[in-house]
PDB file of C-alpha atoms in Angstrom:
ATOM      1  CA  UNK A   1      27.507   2.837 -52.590  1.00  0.00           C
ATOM      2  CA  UNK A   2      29.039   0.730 -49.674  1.00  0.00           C
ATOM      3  CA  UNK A   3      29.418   3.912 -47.498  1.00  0.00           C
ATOM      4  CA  UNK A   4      25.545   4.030 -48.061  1.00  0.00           C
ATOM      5  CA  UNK A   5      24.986   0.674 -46.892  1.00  0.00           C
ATOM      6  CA  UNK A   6      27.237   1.515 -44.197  1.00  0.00           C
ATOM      7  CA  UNK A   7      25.560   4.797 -43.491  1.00  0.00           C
ATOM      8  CA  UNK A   8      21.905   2.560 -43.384  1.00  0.00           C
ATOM      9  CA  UNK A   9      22.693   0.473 -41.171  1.00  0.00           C
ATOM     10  CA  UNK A  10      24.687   2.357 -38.625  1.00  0.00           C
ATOM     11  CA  UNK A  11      21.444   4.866 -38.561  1.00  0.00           C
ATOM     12  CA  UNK A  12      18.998   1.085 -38.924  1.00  0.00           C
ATOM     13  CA  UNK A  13      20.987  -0.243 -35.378  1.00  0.00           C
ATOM     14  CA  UNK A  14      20.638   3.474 -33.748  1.00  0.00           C
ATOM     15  CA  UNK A  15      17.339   3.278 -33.735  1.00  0.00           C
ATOM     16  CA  UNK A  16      16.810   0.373 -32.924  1.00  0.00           C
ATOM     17  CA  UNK A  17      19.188   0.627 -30.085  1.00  0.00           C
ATOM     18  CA  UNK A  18      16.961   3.582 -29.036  1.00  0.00           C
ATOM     19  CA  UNK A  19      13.437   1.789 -29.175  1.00  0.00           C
ATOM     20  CA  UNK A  20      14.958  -0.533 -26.989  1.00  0.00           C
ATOM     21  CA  UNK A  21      16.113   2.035 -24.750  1.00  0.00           C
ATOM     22  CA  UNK A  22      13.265   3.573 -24.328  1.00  0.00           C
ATOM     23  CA  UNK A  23      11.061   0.756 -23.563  1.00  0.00           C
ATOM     24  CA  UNK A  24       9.338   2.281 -20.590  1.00  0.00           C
ATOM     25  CA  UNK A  25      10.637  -0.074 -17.358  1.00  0.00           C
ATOM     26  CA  UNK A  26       7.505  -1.063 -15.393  1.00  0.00           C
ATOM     27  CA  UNK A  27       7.071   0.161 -12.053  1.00  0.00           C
ATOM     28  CA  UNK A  28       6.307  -2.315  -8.989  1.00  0.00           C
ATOM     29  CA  UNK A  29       4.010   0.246  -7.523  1.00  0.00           C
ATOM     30  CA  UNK A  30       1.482  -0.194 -10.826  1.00  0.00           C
ATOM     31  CA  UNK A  31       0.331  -3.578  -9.097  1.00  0.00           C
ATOM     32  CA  UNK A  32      -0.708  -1.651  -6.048  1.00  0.00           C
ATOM     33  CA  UNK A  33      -3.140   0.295  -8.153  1.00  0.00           C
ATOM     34  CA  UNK A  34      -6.136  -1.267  -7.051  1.00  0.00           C
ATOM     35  CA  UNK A  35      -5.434   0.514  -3.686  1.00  0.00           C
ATOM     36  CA  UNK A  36      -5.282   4.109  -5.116  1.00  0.00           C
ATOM     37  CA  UNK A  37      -8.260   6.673  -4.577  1.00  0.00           C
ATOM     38  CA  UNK A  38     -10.277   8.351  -2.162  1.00  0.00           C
ATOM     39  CA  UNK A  39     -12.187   5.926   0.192  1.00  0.00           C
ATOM     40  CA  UNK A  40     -14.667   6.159   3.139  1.00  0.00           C
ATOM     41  CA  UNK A  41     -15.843   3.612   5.083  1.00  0.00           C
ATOM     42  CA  UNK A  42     -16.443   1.768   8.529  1.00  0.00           C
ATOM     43  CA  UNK A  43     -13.806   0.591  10.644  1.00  0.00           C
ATOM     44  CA  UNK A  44     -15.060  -2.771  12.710  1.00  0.00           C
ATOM     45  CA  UNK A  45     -12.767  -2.917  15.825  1.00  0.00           C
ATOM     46  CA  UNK A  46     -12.738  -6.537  17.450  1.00  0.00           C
ATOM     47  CA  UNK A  47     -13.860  -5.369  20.698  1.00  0.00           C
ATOM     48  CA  UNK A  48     -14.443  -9.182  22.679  1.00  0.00           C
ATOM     49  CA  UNK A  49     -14.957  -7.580  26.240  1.00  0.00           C
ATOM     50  CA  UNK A  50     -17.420  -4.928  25.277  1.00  0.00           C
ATOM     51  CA  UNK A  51     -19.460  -3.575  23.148  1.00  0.00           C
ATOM     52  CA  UNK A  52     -18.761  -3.297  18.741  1.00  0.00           C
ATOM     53  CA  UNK A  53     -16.753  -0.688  18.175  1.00  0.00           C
ATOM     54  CA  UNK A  54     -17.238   1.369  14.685  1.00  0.00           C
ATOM     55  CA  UNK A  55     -15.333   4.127  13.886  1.00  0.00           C
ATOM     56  CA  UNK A  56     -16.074   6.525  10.551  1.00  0.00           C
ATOM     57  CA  UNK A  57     -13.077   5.571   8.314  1.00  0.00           C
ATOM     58  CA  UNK A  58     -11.246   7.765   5.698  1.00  0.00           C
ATOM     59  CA  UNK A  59      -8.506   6.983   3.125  1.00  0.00           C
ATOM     60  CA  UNK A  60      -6.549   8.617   0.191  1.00  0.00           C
ATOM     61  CA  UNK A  61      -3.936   6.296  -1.625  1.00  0.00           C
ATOM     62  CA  UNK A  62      -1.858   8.011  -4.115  1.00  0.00           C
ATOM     63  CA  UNK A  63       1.540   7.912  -5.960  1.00  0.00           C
ATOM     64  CA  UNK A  64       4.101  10.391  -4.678  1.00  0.00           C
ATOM     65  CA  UNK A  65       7.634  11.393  -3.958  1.00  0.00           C
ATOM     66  CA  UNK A  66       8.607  10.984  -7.366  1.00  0.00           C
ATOM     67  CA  UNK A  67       6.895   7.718  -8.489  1.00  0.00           C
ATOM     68  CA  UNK A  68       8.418   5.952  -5.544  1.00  0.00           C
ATOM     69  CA  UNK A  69       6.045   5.728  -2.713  1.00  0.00           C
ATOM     70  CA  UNK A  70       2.346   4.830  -2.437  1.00  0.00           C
ATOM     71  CA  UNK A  71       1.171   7.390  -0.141  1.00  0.00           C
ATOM     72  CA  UNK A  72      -1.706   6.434   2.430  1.00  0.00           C
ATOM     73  CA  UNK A  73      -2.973   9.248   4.314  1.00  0.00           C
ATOM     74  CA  UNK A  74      -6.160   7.416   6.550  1.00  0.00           C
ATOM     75  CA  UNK A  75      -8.100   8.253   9.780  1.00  0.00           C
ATOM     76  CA  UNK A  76     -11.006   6.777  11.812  1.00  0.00           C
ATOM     77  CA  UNK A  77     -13.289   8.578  13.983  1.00  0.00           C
ATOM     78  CA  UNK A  78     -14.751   7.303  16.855  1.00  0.00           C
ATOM     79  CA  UNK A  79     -17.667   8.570  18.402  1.00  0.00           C
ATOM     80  CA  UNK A  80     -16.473  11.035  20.830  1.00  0.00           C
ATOM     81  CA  UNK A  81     -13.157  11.200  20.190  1.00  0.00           C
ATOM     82  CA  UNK A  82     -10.790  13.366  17.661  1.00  0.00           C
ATOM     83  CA  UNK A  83      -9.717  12.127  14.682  1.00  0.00           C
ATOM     84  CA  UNK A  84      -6.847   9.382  14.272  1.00  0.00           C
ATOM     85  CA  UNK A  85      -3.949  10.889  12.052  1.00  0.00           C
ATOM     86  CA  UNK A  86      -1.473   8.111  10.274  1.00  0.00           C
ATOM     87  CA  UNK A  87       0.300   7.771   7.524  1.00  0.00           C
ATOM     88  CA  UNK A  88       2.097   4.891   5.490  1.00  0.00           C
ATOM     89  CA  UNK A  89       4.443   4.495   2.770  1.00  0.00           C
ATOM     90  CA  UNK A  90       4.860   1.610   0.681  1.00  0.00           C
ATOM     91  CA  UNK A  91       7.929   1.687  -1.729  1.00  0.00           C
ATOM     92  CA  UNK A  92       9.223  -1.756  -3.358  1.00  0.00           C
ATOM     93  CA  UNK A  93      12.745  -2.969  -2.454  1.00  0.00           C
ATOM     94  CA  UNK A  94      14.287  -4.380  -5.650  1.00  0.00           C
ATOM     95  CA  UNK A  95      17.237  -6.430  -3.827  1.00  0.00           C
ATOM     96  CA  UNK A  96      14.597  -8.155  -1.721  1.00  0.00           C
ATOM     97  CA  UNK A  97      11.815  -8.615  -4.319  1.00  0.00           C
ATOM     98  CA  UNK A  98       9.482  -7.323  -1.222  1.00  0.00           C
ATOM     99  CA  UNK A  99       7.212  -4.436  -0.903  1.00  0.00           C
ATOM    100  CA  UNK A 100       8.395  -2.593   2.346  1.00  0.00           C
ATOM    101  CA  UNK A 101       5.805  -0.201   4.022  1.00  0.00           C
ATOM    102  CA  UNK A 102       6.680   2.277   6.904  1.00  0.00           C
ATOM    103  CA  UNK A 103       3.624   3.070   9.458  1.00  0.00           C
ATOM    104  CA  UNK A 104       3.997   6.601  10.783  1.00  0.00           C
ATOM    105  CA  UNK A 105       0.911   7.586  13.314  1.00  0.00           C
ATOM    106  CA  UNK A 106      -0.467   9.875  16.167  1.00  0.00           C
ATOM    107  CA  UNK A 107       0.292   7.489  18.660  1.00  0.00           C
ATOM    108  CA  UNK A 108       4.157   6.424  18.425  1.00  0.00           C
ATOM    109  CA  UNK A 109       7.102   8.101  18.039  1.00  0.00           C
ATOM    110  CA  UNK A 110       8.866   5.744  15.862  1.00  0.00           C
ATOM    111  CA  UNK A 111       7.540   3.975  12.729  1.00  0.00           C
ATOM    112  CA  UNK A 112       6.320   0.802  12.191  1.00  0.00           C
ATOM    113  CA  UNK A 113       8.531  -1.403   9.610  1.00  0.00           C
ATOM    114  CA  UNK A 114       6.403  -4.157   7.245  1.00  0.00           C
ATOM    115  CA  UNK A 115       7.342  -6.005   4.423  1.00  0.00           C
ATOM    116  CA  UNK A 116       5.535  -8.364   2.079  1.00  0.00           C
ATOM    117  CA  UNK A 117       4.208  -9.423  -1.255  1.00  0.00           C
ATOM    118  CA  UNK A 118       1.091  -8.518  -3.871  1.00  0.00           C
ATOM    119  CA  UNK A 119      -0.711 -11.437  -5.175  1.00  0.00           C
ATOM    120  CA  UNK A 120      -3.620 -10.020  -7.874  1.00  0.00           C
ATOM    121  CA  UNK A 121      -5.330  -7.279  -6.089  1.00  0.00           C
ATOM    122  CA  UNK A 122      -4.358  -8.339  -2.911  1.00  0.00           C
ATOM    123  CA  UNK A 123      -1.030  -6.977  -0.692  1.00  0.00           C
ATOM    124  CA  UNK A 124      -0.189  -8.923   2.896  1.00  0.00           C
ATOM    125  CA  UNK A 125       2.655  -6.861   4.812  1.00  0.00           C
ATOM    126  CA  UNK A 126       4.152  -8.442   7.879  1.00  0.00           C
ATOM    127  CA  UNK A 127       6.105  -7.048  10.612  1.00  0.00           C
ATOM    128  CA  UNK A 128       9.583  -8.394  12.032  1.00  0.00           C
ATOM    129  CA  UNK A 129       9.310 -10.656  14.842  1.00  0.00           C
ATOM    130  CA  UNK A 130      12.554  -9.223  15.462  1.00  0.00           C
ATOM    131  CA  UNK A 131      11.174  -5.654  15.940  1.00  0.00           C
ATOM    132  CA  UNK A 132       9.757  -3.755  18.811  1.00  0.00           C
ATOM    133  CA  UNK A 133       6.064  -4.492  19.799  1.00  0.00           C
ATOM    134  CA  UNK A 134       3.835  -7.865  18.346  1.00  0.00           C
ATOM    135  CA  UNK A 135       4.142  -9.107  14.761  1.00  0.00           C
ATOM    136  CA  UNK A 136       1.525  -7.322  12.819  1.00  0.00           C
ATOM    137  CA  UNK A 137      -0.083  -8.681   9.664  1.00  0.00           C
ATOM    138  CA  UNK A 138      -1.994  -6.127   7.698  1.00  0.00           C
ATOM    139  CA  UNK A 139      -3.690  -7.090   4.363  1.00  0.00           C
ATOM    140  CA  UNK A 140      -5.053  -4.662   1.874  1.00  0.00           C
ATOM    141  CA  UNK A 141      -7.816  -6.167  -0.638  1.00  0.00           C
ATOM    142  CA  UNK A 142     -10.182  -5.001  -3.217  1.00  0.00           C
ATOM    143  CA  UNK A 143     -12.995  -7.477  -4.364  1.00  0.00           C
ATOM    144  CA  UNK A 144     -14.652  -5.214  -6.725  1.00  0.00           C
ATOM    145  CA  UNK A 145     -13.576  -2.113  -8.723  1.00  0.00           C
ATOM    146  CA  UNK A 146     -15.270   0.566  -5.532  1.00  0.00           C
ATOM    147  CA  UNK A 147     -14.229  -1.794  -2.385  1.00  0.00           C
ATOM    148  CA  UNK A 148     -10.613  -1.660  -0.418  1.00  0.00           C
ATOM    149  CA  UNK A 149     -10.912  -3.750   3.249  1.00  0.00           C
ATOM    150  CA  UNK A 150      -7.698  -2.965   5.359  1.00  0.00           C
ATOM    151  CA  UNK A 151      -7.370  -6.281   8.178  1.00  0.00           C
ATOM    152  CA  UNK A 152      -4.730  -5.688  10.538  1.00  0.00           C
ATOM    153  CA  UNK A 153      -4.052  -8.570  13.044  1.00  0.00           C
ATOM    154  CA  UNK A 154      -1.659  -9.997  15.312  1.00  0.00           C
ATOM    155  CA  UNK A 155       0.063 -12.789  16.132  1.00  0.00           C
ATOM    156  CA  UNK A 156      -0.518 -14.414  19.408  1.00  0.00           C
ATOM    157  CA  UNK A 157       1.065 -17.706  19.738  1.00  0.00           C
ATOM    158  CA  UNK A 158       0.741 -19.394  16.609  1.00  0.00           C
ATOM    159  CA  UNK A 159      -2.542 -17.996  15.627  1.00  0.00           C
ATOM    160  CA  UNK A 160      -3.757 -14.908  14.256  1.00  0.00           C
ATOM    161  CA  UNK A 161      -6.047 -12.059  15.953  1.00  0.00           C
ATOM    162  CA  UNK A 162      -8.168  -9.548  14.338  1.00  0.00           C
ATOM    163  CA  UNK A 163      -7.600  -6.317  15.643  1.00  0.00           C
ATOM    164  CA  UNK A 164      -9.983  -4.501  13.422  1.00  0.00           C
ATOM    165  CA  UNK A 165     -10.888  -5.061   9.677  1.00  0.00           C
ATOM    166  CA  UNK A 166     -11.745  -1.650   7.702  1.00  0.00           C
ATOM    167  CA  UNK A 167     -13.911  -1.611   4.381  1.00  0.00           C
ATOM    168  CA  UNK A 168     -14.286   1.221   2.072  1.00  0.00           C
ATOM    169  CA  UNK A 169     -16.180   2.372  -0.816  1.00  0.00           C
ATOM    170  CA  UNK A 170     -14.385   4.426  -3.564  1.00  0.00           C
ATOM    171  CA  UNK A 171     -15.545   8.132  -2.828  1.00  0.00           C
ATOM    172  CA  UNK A 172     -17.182   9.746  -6.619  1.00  0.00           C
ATOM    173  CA  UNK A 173     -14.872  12.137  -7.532  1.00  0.00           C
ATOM    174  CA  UNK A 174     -15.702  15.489  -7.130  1.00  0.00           C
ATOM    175  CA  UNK A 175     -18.172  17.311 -10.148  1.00  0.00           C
ATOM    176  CA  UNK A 176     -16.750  20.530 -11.359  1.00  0.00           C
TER     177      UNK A 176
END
């Protein structure tokens, strides 16, 4: 009888040992969901010596790279000329308690670096002062379920410049 009782609750803590174990461990990237999808929309560039400038704007967000990377693969259009053709990656730095994004486009040969934080469905990524170029502020933000606006600006003294601000609607997925 007491190697019964023994045998219960050896097997009793093993399992609960394994519940605990496999409680899944949340991933960073599930606050940035409000940013995944397909998206088209109108870029507004702040033009103040000429005329508007609107570009055609396009952008898929998804998870990739194993679950560790929010993939952004966006282009704007404007008229008469080709396509733009960027990429970013955000990933979330655990040490730092930051979410760190890396700007890859058609137009640099090195990446940009920005880090920041997610407040509700909102994500503001700065770049270093430290690093090559101005200090960037870019700020994803969805105010309703179908609408992502990308604002990137830049620091010029100790205010802030728009350089463009884009807005989307979430494209329908497709009918099969």
């Amino acid at each position: 009888m007491k190697h019964i009782a023994c045998l219960l609750f050896a097997c009793t803590s093993a399992i609960a040992v394994a519940q605990q174990a496999a409680t899944p461990v949340p991933n960073p990237l599930d606050s940035l969901s409000f940013m995944q999808g397909d998206w088209s929309g109108k870029q507004n560039f702040n033009n103040t010596d000429g005329p508007a400038m609107v570009g055609d704007a396009t952008d898929r967000i998804e998870i990739g790279i194993a679950g560790k990377y929010l993939c952004e693969m966006l282009s704007t259009t404007l008229p008469g000329r080709k396509p733009t053709d960027t990429r970013h990656f955000i990933s979330y730095d655990k040490q730092s308690g930051k979410y760190t994004a890396w700007w890859f486009n058609d137009t640099s040969t090195h990446p940009s670096e920005l880090t920041g934080d997610v407040a509700g469905n909102k994500l503001v990524l700065l770049s270093s002062s430290s690093g090559p170029g101005p200090v960037l502020r870019a700020t994803y933000e969805s105010p309703s379920a179908n609408t992502l606006t990308f604002l990137l600006e830049m620091k010029q003294g100790e205010n802030w410049t728009r350089l463009f601000l884009t807005t989307y609607s979430k494209k329908a997925p497709a009918q099969p």
